[in-house]
mmCIF file of C-alpha atoms in Angstrom:
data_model
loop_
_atom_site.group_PDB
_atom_site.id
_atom_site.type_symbol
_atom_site.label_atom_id
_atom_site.label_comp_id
_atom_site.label_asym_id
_atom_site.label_seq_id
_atom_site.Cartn_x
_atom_site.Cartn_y
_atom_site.Cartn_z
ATOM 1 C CA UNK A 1 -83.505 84.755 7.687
ATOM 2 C CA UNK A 2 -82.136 85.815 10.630
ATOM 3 C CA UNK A 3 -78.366 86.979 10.611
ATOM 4 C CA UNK A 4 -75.650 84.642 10.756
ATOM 5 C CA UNK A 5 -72.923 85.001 12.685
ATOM 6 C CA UNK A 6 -68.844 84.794 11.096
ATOM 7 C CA UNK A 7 -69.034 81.343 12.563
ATOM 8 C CA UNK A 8 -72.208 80.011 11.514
ATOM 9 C CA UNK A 9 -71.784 82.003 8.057
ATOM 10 C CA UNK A 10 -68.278 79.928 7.697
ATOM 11 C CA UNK A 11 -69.944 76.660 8.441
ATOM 12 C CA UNK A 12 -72.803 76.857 5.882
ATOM 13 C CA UNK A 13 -70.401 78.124 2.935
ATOM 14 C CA UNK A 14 -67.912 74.697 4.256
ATOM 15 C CA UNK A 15 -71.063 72.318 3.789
ATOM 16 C CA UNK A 16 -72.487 74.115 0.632
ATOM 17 C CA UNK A 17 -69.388 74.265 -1.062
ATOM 18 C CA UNK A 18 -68.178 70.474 -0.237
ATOM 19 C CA UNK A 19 -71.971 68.652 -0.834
ATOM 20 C CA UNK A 20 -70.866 66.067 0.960
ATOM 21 C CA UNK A 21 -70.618 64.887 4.778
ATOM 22 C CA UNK A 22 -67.906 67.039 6.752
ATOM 23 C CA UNK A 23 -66.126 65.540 9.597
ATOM 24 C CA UNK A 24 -66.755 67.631 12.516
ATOM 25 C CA UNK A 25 -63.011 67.663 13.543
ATOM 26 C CA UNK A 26 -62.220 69.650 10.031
ATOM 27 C CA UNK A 27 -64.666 71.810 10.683
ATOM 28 C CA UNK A 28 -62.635 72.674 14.423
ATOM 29 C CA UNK A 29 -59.453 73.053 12.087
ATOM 30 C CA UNK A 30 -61.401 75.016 9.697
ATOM 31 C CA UNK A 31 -62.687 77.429 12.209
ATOM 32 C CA UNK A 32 -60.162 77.366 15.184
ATOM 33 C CA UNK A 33 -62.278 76.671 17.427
ATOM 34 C CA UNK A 34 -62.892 73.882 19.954
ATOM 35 C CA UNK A 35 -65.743 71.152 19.596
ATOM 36 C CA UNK A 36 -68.022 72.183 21.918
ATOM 37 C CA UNK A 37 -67.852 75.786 20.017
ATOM 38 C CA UNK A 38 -68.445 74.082 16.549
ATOM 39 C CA UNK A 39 -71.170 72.200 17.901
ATOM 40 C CA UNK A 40 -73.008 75.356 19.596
ATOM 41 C CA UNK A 41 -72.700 77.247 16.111
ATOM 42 C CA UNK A 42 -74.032 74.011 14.349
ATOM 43 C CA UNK A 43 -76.732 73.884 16.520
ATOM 44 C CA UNK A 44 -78.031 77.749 15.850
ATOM 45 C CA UNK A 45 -77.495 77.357 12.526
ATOM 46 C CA UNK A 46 -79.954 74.198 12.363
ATOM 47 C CA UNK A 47 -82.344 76.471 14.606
ATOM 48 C CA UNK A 48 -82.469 79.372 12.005
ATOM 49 C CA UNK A 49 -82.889 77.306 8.798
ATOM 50 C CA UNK A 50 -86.115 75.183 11.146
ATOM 51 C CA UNK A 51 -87.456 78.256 12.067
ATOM 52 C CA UNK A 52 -87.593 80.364 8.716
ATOM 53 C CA UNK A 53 -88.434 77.002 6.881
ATOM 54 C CA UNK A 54 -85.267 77.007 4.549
ATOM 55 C CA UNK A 55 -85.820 74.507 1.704
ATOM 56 C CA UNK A 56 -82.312 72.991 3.201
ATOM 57 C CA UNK A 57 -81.069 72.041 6.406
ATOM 58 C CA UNK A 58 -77.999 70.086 8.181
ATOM 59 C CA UNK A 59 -78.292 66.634 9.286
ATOM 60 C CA UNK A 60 -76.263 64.394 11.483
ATOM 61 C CA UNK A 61 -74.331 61.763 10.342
ATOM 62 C CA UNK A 62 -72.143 60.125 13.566
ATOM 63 C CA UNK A 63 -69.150 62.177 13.615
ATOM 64 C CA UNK A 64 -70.134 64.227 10.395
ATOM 65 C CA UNK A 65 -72.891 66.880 9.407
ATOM 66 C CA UNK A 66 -73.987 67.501 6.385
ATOM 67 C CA UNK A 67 -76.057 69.898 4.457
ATOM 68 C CA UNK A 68 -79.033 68.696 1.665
ATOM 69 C CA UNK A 69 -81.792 69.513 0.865
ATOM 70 C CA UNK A 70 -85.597 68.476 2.496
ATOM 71 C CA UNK A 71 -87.193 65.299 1.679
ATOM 72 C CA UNK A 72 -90.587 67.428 1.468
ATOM 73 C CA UNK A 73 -89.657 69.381 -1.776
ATOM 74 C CA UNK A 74 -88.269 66.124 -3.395
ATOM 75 C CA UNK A 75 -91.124 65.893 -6.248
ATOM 76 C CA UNK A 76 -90.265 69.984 -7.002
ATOM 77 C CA UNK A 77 -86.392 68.490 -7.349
ATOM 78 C CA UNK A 78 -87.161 65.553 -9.686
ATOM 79 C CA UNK A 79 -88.640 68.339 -12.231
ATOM 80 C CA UNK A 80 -85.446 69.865 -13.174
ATOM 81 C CA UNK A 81 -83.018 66.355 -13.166
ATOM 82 C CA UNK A 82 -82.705 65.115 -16.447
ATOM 83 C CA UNK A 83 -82.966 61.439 -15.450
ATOM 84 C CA UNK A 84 -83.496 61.105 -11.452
ATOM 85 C CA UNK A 85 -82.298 58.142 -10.792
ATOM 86 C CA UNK A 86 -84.847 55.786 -8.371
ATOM 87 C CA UNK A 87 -83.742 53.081 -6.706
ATOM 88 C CA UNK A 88 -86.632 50.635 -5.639
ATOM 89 C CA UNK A 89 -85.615 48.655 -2.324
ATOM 90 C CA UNK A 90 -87.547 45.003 -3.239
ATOM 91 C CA UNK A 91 -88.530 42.853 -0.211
ATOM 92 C CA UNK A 92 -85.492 40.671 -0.976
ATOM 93 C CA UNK A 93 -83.366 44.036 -0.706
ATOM 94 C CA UNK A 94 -84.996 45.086 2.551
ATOM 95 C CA UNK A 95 -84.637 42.306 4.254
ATOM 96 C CA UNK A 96 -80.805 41.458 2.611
ATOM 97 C CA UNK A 97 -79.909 45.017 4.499
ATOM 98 C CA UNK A 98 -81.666 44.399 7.580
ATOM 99 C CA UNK A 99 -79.695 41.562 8.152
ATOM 100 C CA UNK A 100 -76.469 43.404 7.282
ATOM 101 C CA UNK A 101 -77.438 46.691 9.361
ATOM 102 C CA UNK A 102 -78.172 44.622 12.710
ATOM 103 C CA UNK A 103 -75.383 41.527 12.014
ATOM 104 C CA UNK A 104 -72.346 44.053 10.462
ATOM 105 C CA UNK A 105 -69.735 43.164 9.587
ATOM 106 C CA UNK A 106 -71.039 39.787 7.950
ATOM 107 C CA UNK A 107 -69.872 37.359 4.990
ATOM 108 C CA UNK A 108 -71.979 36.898 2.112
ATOM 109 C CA UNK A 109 -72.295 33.282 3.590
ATOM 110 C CA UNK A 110 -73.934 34.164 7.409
ATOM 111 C CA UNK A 111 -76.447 36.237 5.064
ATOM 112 C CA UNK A 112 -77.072 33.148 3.252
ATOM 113 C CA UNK A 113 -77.482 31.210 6.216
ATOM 114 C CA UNK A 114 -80.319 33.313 8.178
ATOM 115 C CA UNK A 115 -81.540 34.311 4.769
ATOM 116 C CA UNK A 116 -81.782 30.523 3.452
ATOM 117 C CA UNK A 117 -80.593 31.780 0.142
ATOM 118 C CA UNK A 118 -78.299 32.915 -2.048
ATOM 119 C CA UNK A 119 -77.677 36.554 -1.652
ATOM 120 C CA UNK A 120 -75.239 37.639 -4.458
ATOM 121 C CA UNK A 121 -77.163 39.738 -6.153
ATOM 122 C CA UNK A 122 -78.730 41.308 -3.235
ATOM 123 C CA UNK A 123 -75.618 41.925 -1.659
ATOM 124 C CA UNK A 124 -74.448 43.183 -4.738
ATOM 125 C CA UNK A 125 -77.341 45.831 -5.445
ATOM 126 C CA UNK A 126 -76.753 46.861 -2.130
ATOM 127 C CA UNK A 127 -73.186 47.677 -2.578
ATOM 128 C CA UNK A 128 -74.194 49.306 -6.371
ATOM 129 C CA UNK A 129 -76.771 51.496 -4.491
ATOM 130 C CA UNK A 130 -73.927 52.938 -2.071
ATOM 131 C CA UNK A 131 -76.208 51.277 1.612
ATOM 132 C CA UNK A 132 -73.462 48.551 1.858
ATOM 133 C CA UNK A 133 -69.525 48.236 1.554
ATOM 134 C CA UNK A 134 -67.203 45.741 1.596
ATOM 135 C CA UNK A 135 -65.538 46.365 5.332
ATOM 136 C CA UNK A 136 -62.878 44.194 5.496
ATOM 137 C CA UNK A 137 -62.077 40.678 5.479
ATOM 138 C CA UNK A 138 -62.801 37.637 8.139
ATOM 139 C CA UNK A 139 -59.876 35.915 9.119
ATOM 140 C CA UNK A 140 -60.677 32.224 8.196
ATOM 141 C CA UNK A 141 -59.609 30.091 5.234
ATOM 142 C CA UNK A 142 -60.980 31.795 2.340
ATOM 143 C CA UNK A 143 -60.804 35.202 3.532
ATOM 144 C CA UNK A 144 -64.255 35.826 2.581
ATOM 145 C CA UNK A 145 -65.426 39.956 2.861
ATOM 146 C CA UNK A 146 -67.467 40.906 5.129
ATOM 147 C CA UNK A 147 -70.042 43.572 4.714
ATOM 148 C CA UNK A 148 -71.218 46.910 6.683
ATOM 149 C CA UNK A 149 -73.566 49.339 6.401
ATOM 150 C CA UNK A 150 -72.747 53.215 4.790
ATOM 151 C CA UNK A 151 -72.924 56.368 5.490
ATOM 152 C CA UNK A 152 -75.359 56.815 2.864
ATOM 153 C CA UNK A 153 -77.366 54.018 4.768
ATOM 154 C CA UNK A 154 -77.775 56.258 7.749
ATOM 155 C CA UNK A 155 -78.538 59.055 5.671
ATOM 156 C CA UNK A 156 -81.548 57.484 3.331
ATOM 157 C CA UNK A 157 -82.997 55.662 6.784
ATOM 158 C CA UNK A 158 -82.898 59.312 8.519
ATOM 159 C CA UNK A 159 -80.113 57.983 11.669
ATOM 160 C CA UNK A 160 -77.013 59.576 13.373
ATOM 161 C CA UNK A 161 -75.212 56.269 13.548
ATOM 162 C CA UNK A 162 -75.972 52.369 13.439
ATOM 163 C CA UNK A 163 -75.909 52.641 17.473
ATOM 164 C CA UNK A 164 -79.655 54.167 16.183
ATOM 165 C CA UNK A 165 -80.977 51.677 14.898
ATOM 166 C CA UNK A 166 -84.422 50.159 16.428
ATOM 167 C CA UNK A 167 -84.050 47.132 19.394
ATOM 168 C CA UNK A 168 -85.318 44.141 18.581
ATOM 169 C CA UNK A 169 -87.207 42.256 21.587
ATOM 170 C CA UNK A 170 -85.261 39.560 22.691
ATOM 171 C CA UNK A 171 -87.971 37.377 22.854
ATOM 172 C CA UNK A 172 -89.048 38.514 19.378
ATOM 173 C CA UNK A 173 -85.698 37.755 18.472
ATOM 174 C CA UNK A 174 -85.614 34.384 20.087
ATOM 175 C CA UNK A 175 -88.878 33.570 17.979
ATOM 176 C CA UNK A 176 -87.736 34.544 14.798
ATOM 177 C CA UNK A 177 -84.706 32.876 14.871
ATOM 178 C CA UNK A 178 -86.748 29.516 16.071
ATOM 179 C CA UNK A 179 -88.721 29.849 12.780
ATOM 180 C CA UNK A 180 -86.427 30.419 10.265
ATOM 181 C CA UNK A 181 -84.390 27.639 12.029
ATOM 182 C CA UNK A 182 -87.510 25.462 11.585
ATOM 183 C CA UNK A 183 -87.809 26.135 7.591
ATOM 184 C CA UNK A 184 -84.238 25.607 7.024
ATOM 185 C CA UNK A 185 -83.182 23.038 9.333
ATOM 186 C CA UNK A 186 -80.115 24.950 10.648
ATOM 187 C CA UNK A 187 -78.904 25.742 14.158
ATOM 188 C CA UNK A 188 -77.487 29.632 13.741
ATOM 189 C CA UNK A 189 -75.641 29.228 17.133
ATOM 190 C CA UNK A 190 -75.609 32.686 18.261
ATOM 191 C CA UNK A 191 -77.511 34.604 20.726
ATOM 192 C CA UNK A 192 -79.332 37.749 21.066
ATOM 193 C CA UNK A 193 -77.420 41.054 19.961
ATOM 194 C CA UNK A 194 -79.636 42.381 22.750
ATOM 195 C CA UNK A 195 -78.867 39.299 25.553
ATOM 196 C CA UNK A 196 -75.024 39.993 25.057
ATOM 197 C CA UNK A 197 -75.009 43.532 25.553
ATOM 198 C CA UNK A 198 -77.332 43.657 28.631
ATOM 199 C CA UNK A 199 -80.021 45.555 26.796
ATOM 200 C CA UNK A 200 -83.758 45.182 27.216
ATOM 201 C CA UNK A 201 -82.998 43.251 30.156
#
């Protein structure tokens, strides 16, 4: 591999050591240096490791980067784990986290209401599984939570940031929501994601 600089050396021994997703501000306080000087470093680092085919390499996560390990030598991984845990995303789960990922922050309730049924246990595998967390609470009576997608969501479906996430067609939209309106007899009352912010337009 070819040589690392002080800065790029610091960098990989912060992510290796941590495991987990560094903000890139603490990486700037780490170093001393400015953003834009992080970045760069970042950047050459992620060139070296592509180009001499490391078995790891540094992904982004919104404001965060993290090093892991390639999805290619996953099967060489599960050799050595004593139990490798899989979790199997079911249909029900799929679409239970679609909704979420493009309708966050949402009550267990709205989910219910595109999804025609109750979602309790989806919602909760979802949250067991680390892809979904409770965000917050809607102010209305009840207080019921409302529910957002993870980091660990962006980093299983490969994404910087929920802003990634594939645009629906607004008329594809429009349809959809006509059918499932159809089998359940509800009016959902709310218009295109895409319509309101001017997209696809």
């Amino acid at each position: 591999m070819a040589k690392l600089s002080k800065a790029e050396a610091s960098i990989e021994a912060i992510l290796f050591a941590l495991g987990a997703s560094v903000e890139i501000r603490q990486l700037c306080a780490a170093l001393e240096m400015q953003e834009s000087e992080v970045i760069q470093n970042l950047d050459s680092l992620k060139e070296k490791y592509e180009k001499d085919n490391r078995g790891i390499q540094i992904i982004d996560l919104g404001d965060c980067v993290q090093m892991c390990t390639r999805t290619e030598y996953y099967e060489q991984l599960i050799k050595v784990c004593k139990t490798p845990k899989k979790q199997v995303l079911t249909d029900a789960l799929l679409e239970t986290l679609s909704i979420i990922a493009y309708k966050q922050p949402i009550t267990k309730a709205e989910i219910e209401k595109i999804r025609g049924v109750s979602s309790d246990y989806m919602v909760s595998r979802l949250v067991e599984f680390g892809l979904v967390y409770e965000a917050g609470k809607l102010d209305a009576p009840g207080r019921p939570a409302q529910f957002a997608t993870t980091e660990e969501f962006l980093r299983r479906f490969g994404m910087e940031s929920k802003e990634s996430l594939p645009r629906i067609n607004s008329d594809l939209e429009a349809e959809i929501v006509h059918e499932v309106e159809e089998e359940t007899g509800w009016k959902f009352g709310f218009e295109s994601e895409i319509n309101k912010t001017g997209e696809d337009k």
